[in-house]
Amino acid sequence: MPQEQCAPGNSGNAGRPDSPGNSGNAGRPDSPGNSGNAGRPENPGKPDNPGRPGGDDAGAAECAFAPEGGRTDYDGGRDSLRAHSDDGIRIGNVAAGGGHFDDEGSTDPFFGEDGYQEHLAAEYSSITHENYLKWEFVHPEEGVYDFEAADAVVEFAQAHDMDVRGHALSWHSQNPDWLEEGDHSPEELRGILEDHVRTVVSRYAGCIQQWDVANEIFGDDADATIRDEENIWIRELGVEVLDDVFRWAHEEDPDALLFYNDYNVDGVNAKSDAYYDLVQGQLERGVPVHGFGAQTHLSMNYGFDETYQENLERFDALGLHTAVTEIDVRGDVGEDDRMNDEDRAGAAERFETVLQACLEVDNCNSFTIWGTLDAHSWVPGTFPGEGDATLHEGDYERKPTYCVIQRTLVEHQEGGDSWAEDAAFEECRGILEEAGV
Ligand code: XIL
């Protein structure tokens, strides 16, 4: 399958700096061990950002990681997903590494695998740190921040004209032991959280378009109870702390869209109702909350909720942005790590339905797939026996899931004739025909 080259003039792979303080970071804020803004370049003010409503443009920051001369245009091939994404819809994937790769002792694809960065740059117009921006990576010791990996991803995004979804500022999972097992008073915890949010958001001000400010705060019980046991912040500081987290983030980057993000909110249900009520109250109190993200981790072993679009629409009607933030569609796999043909076709249809829903909803402008190759996906390790959840397999061969996304985007932007006739889409036309999708 075609692999596009990096943008002309680009120096190539975003390499991981060899060691802290390495000259690869010249001109960047010091890392690690830096708390605060020391060394940060002054923000000269950001040019207008048309087509991206929300946030307050006044005084918005210039990304400190922008290459000289600002972001360069990047053109994926005509048959790439990013060639059919624009301000109305960004198509994203993850910078894979950390998390299950560490648990399995395998190499981080983003830093260590040939062709991985080229694939991302060729296909996608948005990127999410799969793990590198989570507390355990960025805040490994009390008072110590380590931005090495997170910076490299942001720099890569800038060099390849990609947006970044920042993930995540507060969560109950993947927190460092010093935090979870520490003996901090509520006042100390509040200070720690405020410092973290301000430090991280200000560092990437102007670079990160959407932030998952609070991740997975409601449970899976029938009442979608707030996680006031698992989530250290809510347990120790009360749910009111969320208002402050959004405010702190907004103060540090008034242009960034600030999101809630969760799974099992793929329709109108108890959990999405809980978000709706919470957000409505916050908006009434003037809290700067701007977005609702549906992770959309789907399985062919469960039904699909036909109210997916209706759910996004009701958040849109509240004045929020919406986003599909982590979509993958898994199912039971055989020896060949594939679902059966019927489930494969069903998975492709779900990707299509969700993308279509997002395209239909005005301020749903971001659609991120959680993983590139199946070999990289978190699914097989997390849901034993399931897999085949992504768009590519083997050596970046396109699956029907890839091709329905290509078709949906092309038909949306250029019309059915273009999809049906343009030679650029021949490969996918064949794949979909064979899959019966
Ligand atoms: C997953 C990562 O993909 C894994 O590498 C890691 O081991 C665990 O976390 N919801 C989220 C994501 O918000 O951060 C999770 O990512 C998947 C579920």
Tab-separated table of C-alpha atoms in Angstrom, residues 72-425:
chain	number	residue	atom	x	y	z
A	72	THR	CA	3.519	23.509	7.081
A	73	ASP	CA	0.721	22.315	4.864
A	74	TYR	CA	0.829	18.604	4.509
A	75	ASP	CA	-0.788	16.723	1.715
A	76	GLY	CA	-1.482	13.027	2.095
A	77	GLY	CA	-2.077	11.093	-1.101
A	78	ARG	CA	-5.449	11.432	-2.814
A	79	ASP	CA	-6.528	8.072	-1.434
A	80	SER	CA	-5.503	8.899	2.149
A	81	LEU	CA	-7.970	9.748	4.888
A	82	ARG	CA	-6.346	13.059	5.600
A	83	ALA	CA	-6.806	14.204	2.013
A	84	HIS	CA	-10.516	14.219	2.820
A	85	SER	CA	-10.380	15.837	6.208
A	86	ASP	CA	-10.603	19.552	6.803
A	87	ASP	CA	-11.687	21.956	9.526
A	88	GLY	CA	-15.112	20.330	9.455
A	89	ILE	CA	-13.725	16.916	10.297
A	90	ARG	CA	-10.291	15.935	11.546
A	91	ILE	CA	-9.415	12.271	11.308
A	92	GLY	CA	-7.029	11.109	13.989
A	93	ASN	CA	-5.133	8.217	15.448
A	94	VAL	CA	-2.850	7.662	18.411
A	95	ALA	CA	0.855	8.138	18.948
A	96	ALA	CA	1.215	4.579	20.179
A	97	GLY	CA	3.443	3.858	23.116
A	98	GLY	CA	3.555	3.483	26.883
A	99	GLY	CA	0.624	1.707	28.538
A	100	HIS	CA	0.183	-1.831	27.263
A	101	PHE	CA	3.416	-1.627	25.250
A	102	ASP	CA	5.300	-1.115	28.503
A	103	ASP	CA	3.308	-3.845	30.231
A	104	GLU	CA	4.147	-6.252	27.413
A	105	GLY	CA	7.768	-5.125	27.264
A	106	SER	CA	7.447	-4.226	23.586
A	107	THR	CA	8.847	-1.297	21.674
A	108	ASP	CA	6.853	1.893	21.426
A	109	PRO	CA	5.693	2.099	17.813
A	110	PHE	CA	5.820	5.898	17.764
A	111	PHE	CA	9.503	6.015	18.661
A	112	GLY	CA	10.782	2.633	17.627
A	113	GLU	CA	8.988	1.264	14.608
A	114	ASP	CA	10.013	1.972	11.040
A	115	GLY	CA	7.223	3.390	8.948
A	116	TYR	CA	4.939	4.163	11.881
A	117	GLN	CA	5.342	7.929	11.889
A	118	GLU	CA	5.176	8.040	8.102
A	119	HIS	CA	1.905	6.144	8.248
A	120	LEU	CA	0.434	8.567	10.762
A	121	ALA	CA	1.543	11.590	8.780
A	122	ALA	CA	0.195	10.181	5.530
A	123	GLU	CA	-3.235	9.189	6.799
A	124	TYR	CA	-4.219	11.438	9.684
A	125	SER	CA	-4.808	15.086	10.450
A	126	SER	CA	-5.054	14.709	14.207
A	127	ILE	CA	-3.129	12.817	16.839
A	128	THR	CA	-3.688	11.805	20.463
A	129	HIS	CA	-0.965	10.705	22.849
A	130	GLU	CA	-2.156	7.202	23.615
A	131	ASN	CA	-0.416	7.292	26.997
A	132	TYR	CA	2.401	9.857	27.069
A	133	LEU	CA	0.278	12.683	28.455
A	134	LYS	CA	-1.209	10.652	31.269
A	135	TRP	CA	-0.133	11.425	34.804
A	136	GLU	CA	2.110	8.366	35.227
A	137	PHE	CA	4.215	9.499	32.269
A	138	VAL	CA	4.191	13.255	32.561
A	139	HIS	CA	4.247	13.513	36.352
A	140	PRO	CA	6.238	10.461	37.463
A	141	GLU	CA	7.437	11.863	40.804
A	142	GLU	CA	5.976	14.437	43.089
A	143	GLY	CA	6.996	17.866	41.816
A	144	VAL	CA	8.750	16.341	38.789
A	145	TYR	CA	7.412	16.596	35.275
A	146	ASP	CA	8.795	14.632	32.337
A	147	PHE	CA	7.650	15.973	29.000
A	148	GLU	CA	10.181	14.243	26.801
A	149	ALA	CA	7.828	11.875	25.005
A	150	ALA	CA	4.810	14.167	25.077
A	151	ASP	CA	6.818	17.022	23.553
A	152	ALA	CA	8.065	14.851	20.718
A	153	VAL	CA	4.512	13.979	19.718
A	154	VAL	CA	3.430	17.617	19.742
A	155	GLU	CA	6.480	18.564	17.714
A	156	PHE	CA	5.675	15.796	15.224
A	157	ALA	CA	2.097	17.039	14.956
A	158	GLN	CA	3.262	20.575	14.292
A	159	ALA	CA	5.727	19.460	11.643
A	160	HIS	CA	3.029	17.483	9.867
A	161	ASP	CA	0.161	19.929	10.164
A	162	MET	CA	-1.844	17.791	12.559
A	163	ASP	CA	-4.137	18.812	15.378
A	164	VAL	CA	-3.603	17.316	18.809
A	165	ARG	CA	-6.198	16.000	21.234
A	166	GLY	CA	-4.719	16.248	24.713
A	167	HIS	CA	-5.507	13.196	26.815
A	168	ALA	CA	-6.061	13.465	29.788
A	169	LEU	CA	-5.818	16.020	32.612
A	170	SER	CA	-7.716	14.128	35.301
A	171	TRP	CA	-8.657	10.452	35.513
A	172	HIS	CA	-8.905	7.594	37.974
A	173	SER	CA	-6.523	5.390	36.007
A	174	GLN	CA	-2.829	5.425	35.091
A	175	ASN	CA	-1.934	7.713	37.956
A	176	PRO	CA	1.502	7.390	39.565
A	177	ASP	CA	1.872	5.564	42.884
A	178	TRP	CA	3.222	8.649	44.634
A	179	LEU	CA	-0.197	10.186	44.028
A	180	GLU	CA	-2.519	7.230	44.577
A	181	GLU	CA	-0.624	5.862	47.533
A	182	GLY	CA	0.606	9.142	48.946
A	183	ASP	CA	-0.615	10.634	52.155
A	184	HIS	CA	-1.679	14.074	51.005
A	185	SER	CA	-4.209	16.284	52.676
A	186	PRO	CA	-7.102	17.578	50.549
A	187	GLU	CA	-5.418	20.991	50.415
A	188	GLU	CA	-2.192	19.433	49.178
A	189	LEU	CA	-4.047	17.409	46.562
A	190	ARG	CA	-5.790	20.500	45.318
A	191	GLY	CA	-2.439	22.242	44.961
A	192	ILE	CA	-0.958	19.243	43.156
A	193	LEU	CA	-3.867	19.100	40.723
A	194	GLU	CA	-3.843	22.816	40.028
A	195	ASP	CA	-0.100	22.813	39.422
A	196	HIS	CA	-0.406	19.833	37.075
A	197	VAL	CA	-3.232	21.301	35.044
A	198	ARG	CA	-1.630	24.720	34.752
A	199	THR	CA	1.825	23.355	33.983
A	200	VAL	CA	0.717	20.913	31.321
A	201	VAL	CA	-1.896	23.080	29.618
A	202	SER	CA	0.305	26.180	29.509
A	203	ARG	CA	3.192	24.217	28.044
A	204	TYR	CA	1.078	23.169	25.080
A	205	ALA	CA	-1.023	26.303	24.763
A	206	GLY	CA	-1.761	26.907	21.103
A	207	CYS	CA	-0.612	23.353	20.199
A	208	ILE	CA	-3.522	21.336	21.563
A	209	GLN	CA	-6.923	22.063	20.091
A	210	GLN	CA	-8.993	19.783	22.319
A	211	TRP	CA	-8.252	18.640	25.860
A	212	ASP	CA	-9.883	15.733	27.672
A	213	VAL	CA	-10.093	17.565	30.961
A	214	ALA	CA	-11.993	14.906	32.889
A	215	ASN	CA	-11.930	11.311	31.709
A	216	GLU	CA	-14.402	8.581	32.665
A	217	ILE	CA	-15.903	10.202	35.756
A	218	PHE	CA	-19.125	8.178	35.806
A	219	GLY	CA	-19.440	4.475	36.562
A	220	ASP	CA	-21.092	1.648	34.657
A	221	ASP	CA	-23.809	0.893	37.171
A	222	ALA	CA	-27.455	1.425	36.238
A	223	ASP	CA	-27.450	4.859	37.864
A	224	ALA	CA	-24.106	5.899	36.366
A	225	THR	CA	-22.871	6.915	39.793
A	226	ILE	CA	-20.020	9.385	39.860
A	227	ARG	CA	-16.718	7.615	40.596
A	228	ASP	CA	-16.346	9.038	44.076
A	229	GLU	CA	-14.248	6.103	45.265
A	230	GLU	CA	-11.929	5.349	42.352
A	231	ASN	CA	-11.282	8.905	41.270
A	232	ILE	CA	-8.917	10.437	43.804
A	233	TRP	CA	-9.899	13.991	42.930
A	234	ILE	CA	-13.625	13.465	43.299
A	235	ARG	CA	-13.163	11.293	46.383
A	236	GLU	CA	-10.944	13.744	48.223
A	237	LEU	CA	-12.116	17.088	46.878
A	238	GLY	CA	-15.723	16.509	45.862
A	239	VAL	CA	-17.266	16.740	42.421
A	240	GLU	CA	-17.037	20.567	42.647
A	241	VAL	CA	-13.335	20.285	41.908
A	242	LEU	CA	-14.234	19.635	38.280
A	243	ASP	CA	-15.403	23.237	37.910
A	244	ASP	CA	-11.949	24.368	38.982
A	245	VAL	CA	-10.116	21.956	36.715
A	246	PHE	CA	-11.961	23.349	33.712
A	247	ARG	CA	-11.324	26.912	34.892
A	248	TRP	CA	-7.607	26.357	35.439
A	249	ALA	CA	-7.243	24.771	32.028
A	250	HIS	CA	-9.183	27.566	30.369
A	251	GLU	CA	-7.044	30.225	32.016
A	252	GLU	CA	-3.880	28.599	30.696
A	253	ASP	CA	-5.160	28.160	27.139
A	254	PRO	CA	-8.337	30.119	26.412
A	255	ASP	CA	-8.360	28.821	22.833
A	256	ALA	CA	-8.415	25.119	23.659
A	257	LEU	CA	-11.719	23.276	23.665
A	258	LEU	CA	-12.235	21.543	26.991
A	259	PHE	CA	-13.935	18.146	26.954
A	260	TYR	CA	-15.437	15.406	29.032
A	261	ASN	CA	-14.601	12.001	27.612
A	262	ASP	CA	-15.997	8.555	28.364
A	263	TYR	CA	-16.870	5.093	27.049
A	264	ASN	CA	-20.349	3.560	26.980
A	265	VAL	CA	-21.859	6.914	26.127
A	266	ASP	CA	-22.568	5.789	22.580
A	267	GLY	CA	-26.231	6.677	22.719
A	268	VAL	CA	-28.816	8.219	24.974
A	269	ASN	CA	-28.364	6.213	28.171
A	270	ALA	CA	-27.902	6.638	31.914
A	271	LYS	CA	-24.226	7.530	31.619
A	272	SER	CA	-24.673	10.084	28.855
A	273	ASP	CA	-27.681	11.488	30.781
A	274	ALA	CA	-25.383	11.974	33.770
A	275	TYR	CA	-22.966	13.988	31.602
A	276	TYR	CA	-25.802	15.975	30.124
A	277	ASP	CA	-27.062	17.009	33.549
A	278	LEU	CA	-23.594	17.776	34.882
A	279	VAL	CA	-22.630	19.884	31.872
A	280	GLN	CA	-25.919	21.734	31.848
A	281	GLY	CA	-25.348	22.746	35.475
A	282	GLN	CA	-21.775	23.776	34.764
A	283	LEU	CA	-22.784	25.912	31.816
A	284	GLU	CA	-25.349	27.641	34.000
A	285	ARG	CA	-22.567	28.357	36.494
A	286	GLY	CA	-20.365	29.736	33.743
A	287	VAL	CA	-17.808	26.923	33.832
A	288	PRO	CA	-15.775	26.830	30.602
A	289	VAL	CA	-16.745	23.365	29.408
A	290	HIS	CA	-16.821	23.099	25.627
A	291	GLY	CA	-17.027	19.506	24.553
A	292	PHE	CA	-18.312	15.995	24.984
A	293	GLY	CA	-16.233	13.110	23.674
A	294	ALA	CA	-17.652	9.664	23.016
A	295	GLN	CA	-14.741	7.240	23.115
A	296	THR	CA	-16.757	4.654	21.156
A	297	HIS	CA	-14.977	1.420	22.032
A	298	LEU	CA	-17.487	-0.931	20.420
A	299	SER	CA	-17.693	-4.702	20.320
A	300	MET	CA	-19.552	-6.935	17.885
A	301	ASN	CA	-20.506	-8.965	20.960
A	302	TYR	CA	-22.837	-6.156	22.000
A	303	GLY	CA	-25.548	-4.356	20.123
A	304	PHE	CA	-25.157	-0.907	18.641
A	305	ASP	CA	-27.310	1.853	20.026
A	306	GLU	CA	-29.213	3.524	17.212
A	307	THR	CA	-29.429	6.738	19.236
A	308	TYR	CA	-25.724	7.486	18.691
A	309	GLN	CA	-26.370	10.573	16.576
A	310	GLU	CA	-29.272	11.734	18.712
A	311	ASN	CA	-26.945	11.705	21.692
A	312	LEU	CA	-24.333	13.852	19.960
A	313	GLU	CA	-27.093	16.169	18.796
A	314	ARG	CA	-28.359	16.867	22.273
A	315	PHE	CA	-24.874	17.902	23.417
A	316	ASP	CA	-24.507	19.965	20.264
A	317	ALA	CA	-27.796	21.679	21.127
A	318	LEU	CA	-26.361	22.573	24.538
A	319	GLY	CA	-23.733	24.527	22.619
A	320	LEU	CA	-21.000	21.942	23.026
A	321	HIS	CA	-18.552	20.516	20.556
A	322	THR	CA	-18.682	16.782	20.244
A	323	ALA	CA	-16.048	14.314	19.102
A	324	VAL	CA	-15.528	10.649	18.489
A	325	THR	CA	-12.354	10.273	20.481
A	326	GLU	CA	-11.196	6.650	20.598
A	327	ILE	CA	-13.184	4.523	18.196
A	328	ASP	CA	-12.374	0.870	17.650
A	329	VAL	CA	-14.743	-1.981	16.879
A	330	ARG	CA	-13.617	-5.347	18.149
A	331	GLY	CA	-15.032	-8.862	17.976
A	332	ASP	CA	-14.149	-12.474	18.634
A	333	VAL	CA	-11.205	-13.515	16.499
A	334	GLY	CA	-9.974	-16.841	15.169
A	335	GLU	CA	-6.457	-18.207	14.749
A	336	ASP	CA	-5.787	-15.637	12.049
A	337	ASP	CA	-6.629	-12.793	14.473
A	338	ARG	CA	-9.592	-11.840	12.316
A	339	MET	CA	-13.296	-11.715	13.026
A	340	ASN	CA	-15.549	-13.793	10.813
A	341	ASP	CA	-16.762	-12.160	7.612
A	342	GLU	CA	-20.115	-11.219	9.043
A	343	ASP	CA	-18.632	-9.435	12.050
A	344	ARG	CA	-16.036	-7.753	9.845
A	345	ALA	CA	-18.768	-6.349	7.660
A	346	GLY	CA	-20.748	-5.370	10.746
A	347	ALA	CA	-17.723	-3.591	12.218
A	348	ALA	CA	-17.247	-1.651	8.982
A	349	GLU	CA	-20.887	-0.613	9.079
A	350	ARG	CA	-20.498	0.656	12.635
A	351	PHE	CA	-17.473	2.757	11.733
A	352	GLU	CA	-19.504	4.158	8.868
A	353	THR	CA	-22.570	4.901	10.996
A	354	VAL	CA	-20.533	6.656	13.664
A	355	LEU	CA	-18.563	8.741	11.169
A	356	GLN	CA	-21.771	9.610	9.343
A	357	ALA	CA	-23.328	10.717	12.631
A	358	CYS	CA	-20.352	12.922	13.397
A	359	LEU	CA	-20.464	14.444	9.910
A	360	GLU	CA	-24.156	15.209	10.370
A	361	VAL	CA	-23.688	16.990	13.694
A	362	ASP	CA	-22.498	20.572	13.214
A	363	ASN	CA	-19.776	20.797	15.812
A	364	CYS	CA	-18.563	17.231	15.690
A	365	ASN	CA	-15.222	18.023	14.079
A	366	SER	CA	-12.911	15.322	15.283
A	367	PHE	CA	-12.926	11.553	14.768
A	368	THR	CA	-10.058	9.574	16.285
A	369	ILE	CA	-9.364	5.881	15.782
A	370	TRP	CA	-7.677	4.165	18.750
A	371	GLY	CA	-4.811	2.283	17.143
A	372	THR	CA	-3.312	1.820	13.716
A	373	LEU	CA	-2.377	-1.825	13.202
A	374	ASP	CA	-4.131	-4.585	15.143
A	375	ALA	CA	-0.653	-5.474	16.357
A	376	HIS	CA	-0.571	-2.110	18.140
A	377	SER	CA	-4.074	-2.081	19.524
A	378	TRP	CA	-4.828	-2.239	23.244
A	379	VAL	CA	-7.768	-4.578	22.493
A	380	PRO	CA	-6.194	-8.074	22.440
A	381	GLY	CA	-4.477	-7.499	25.782
A	382	THR	CA	-7.536	-5.972	27.409
A	383	PHE	CA	-10.335	-8.108	25.980
A	384	PRO	CA	-8.927	-11.631	25.619
A	385	GLY	CA	-10.185	-13.423	22.546
A	386	GLU	CA	-11.231	-10.198	20.842
A	387	GLY	CA	-9.382	-8.142	18.265
A	388	ASP	CA	-9.476	-7.012	14.627
A	389	ALA	CA	-10.595	-3.624	15.942
A	390	THR	CA	-8.611	-1.174	13.810
A	391	LEU	CA	-8.313	-0.089	10.175
A	392	HIS	CA	-5.089	-1.796	9.132
A	393	GLU	CA	-3.490	-5.194	9.533
A	394	GLY	CA	-0.241	-6.898	8.579
A	395	ASP	CA	2.052	-4.406	6.919
A	396	TYR	CA	-0.498	-1.569	6.854
A	397	GLU	CA	-2.902	-3.368	4.558
A	398	ARG	CA	-6.250	-1.657	4.424
A	399	LYS	CA	-9.259	-3.414	5.846
A	400	PRO	CA	-12.910	-2.876	4.938
A	401	THR	CA	-13.095	-0.612	8.004
A	402	TYR	CA	-10.504	1.700	6.442
A	403	CYS	CA	-12.306	1.721	3.170
A	404	VAL	CA	-15.726	2.612	4.547
A	405	ILE	CA	-14.170	5.605	6.233
A	406	GLN	CA	-12.512	6.650	2.998
A	407	ARG	CA	-15.791	6.184	1.110
A	408	THR	CA	-17.855	8.065	3.676
A	409	LEU	CA	-15.459	11.021	3.639
A	410	VAL	CA	-15.157	11.155	-0.126
A	411	GLU	CA	-18.897	10.876	-0.688
A	412	HIS	CA	-19.505	13.542	1.919
A	413	GLN	CA	-17.056	15.984	0.424
A	414	GLU	CA	-17.033	15.227	-3.273
A	415	GLY	CA	-20.129	13.186	-3.929
A	416	GLY	CA	-20.807	9.616	-4.958
A	417	ASP	CA	-19.503	9.978	-8.523
A	418	SER	CA	-16.058	10.817	-7.354
A	419	TRP	CA	-15.956	7.786	-5.108
A	420	ALA	CA	-17.345	5.507	-7.798
A	421	GLU	CA	-15.171	6.709	-10.658
A	422	ASP	CA	-11.874	8.139	-9.480
A	423	ALA	CA	-9.017	5.711	-10.037
A	424	ALA	CA	-7.522	6.756	-6.701
A	425	PHE	CA	-10.253	4.857	-4.897
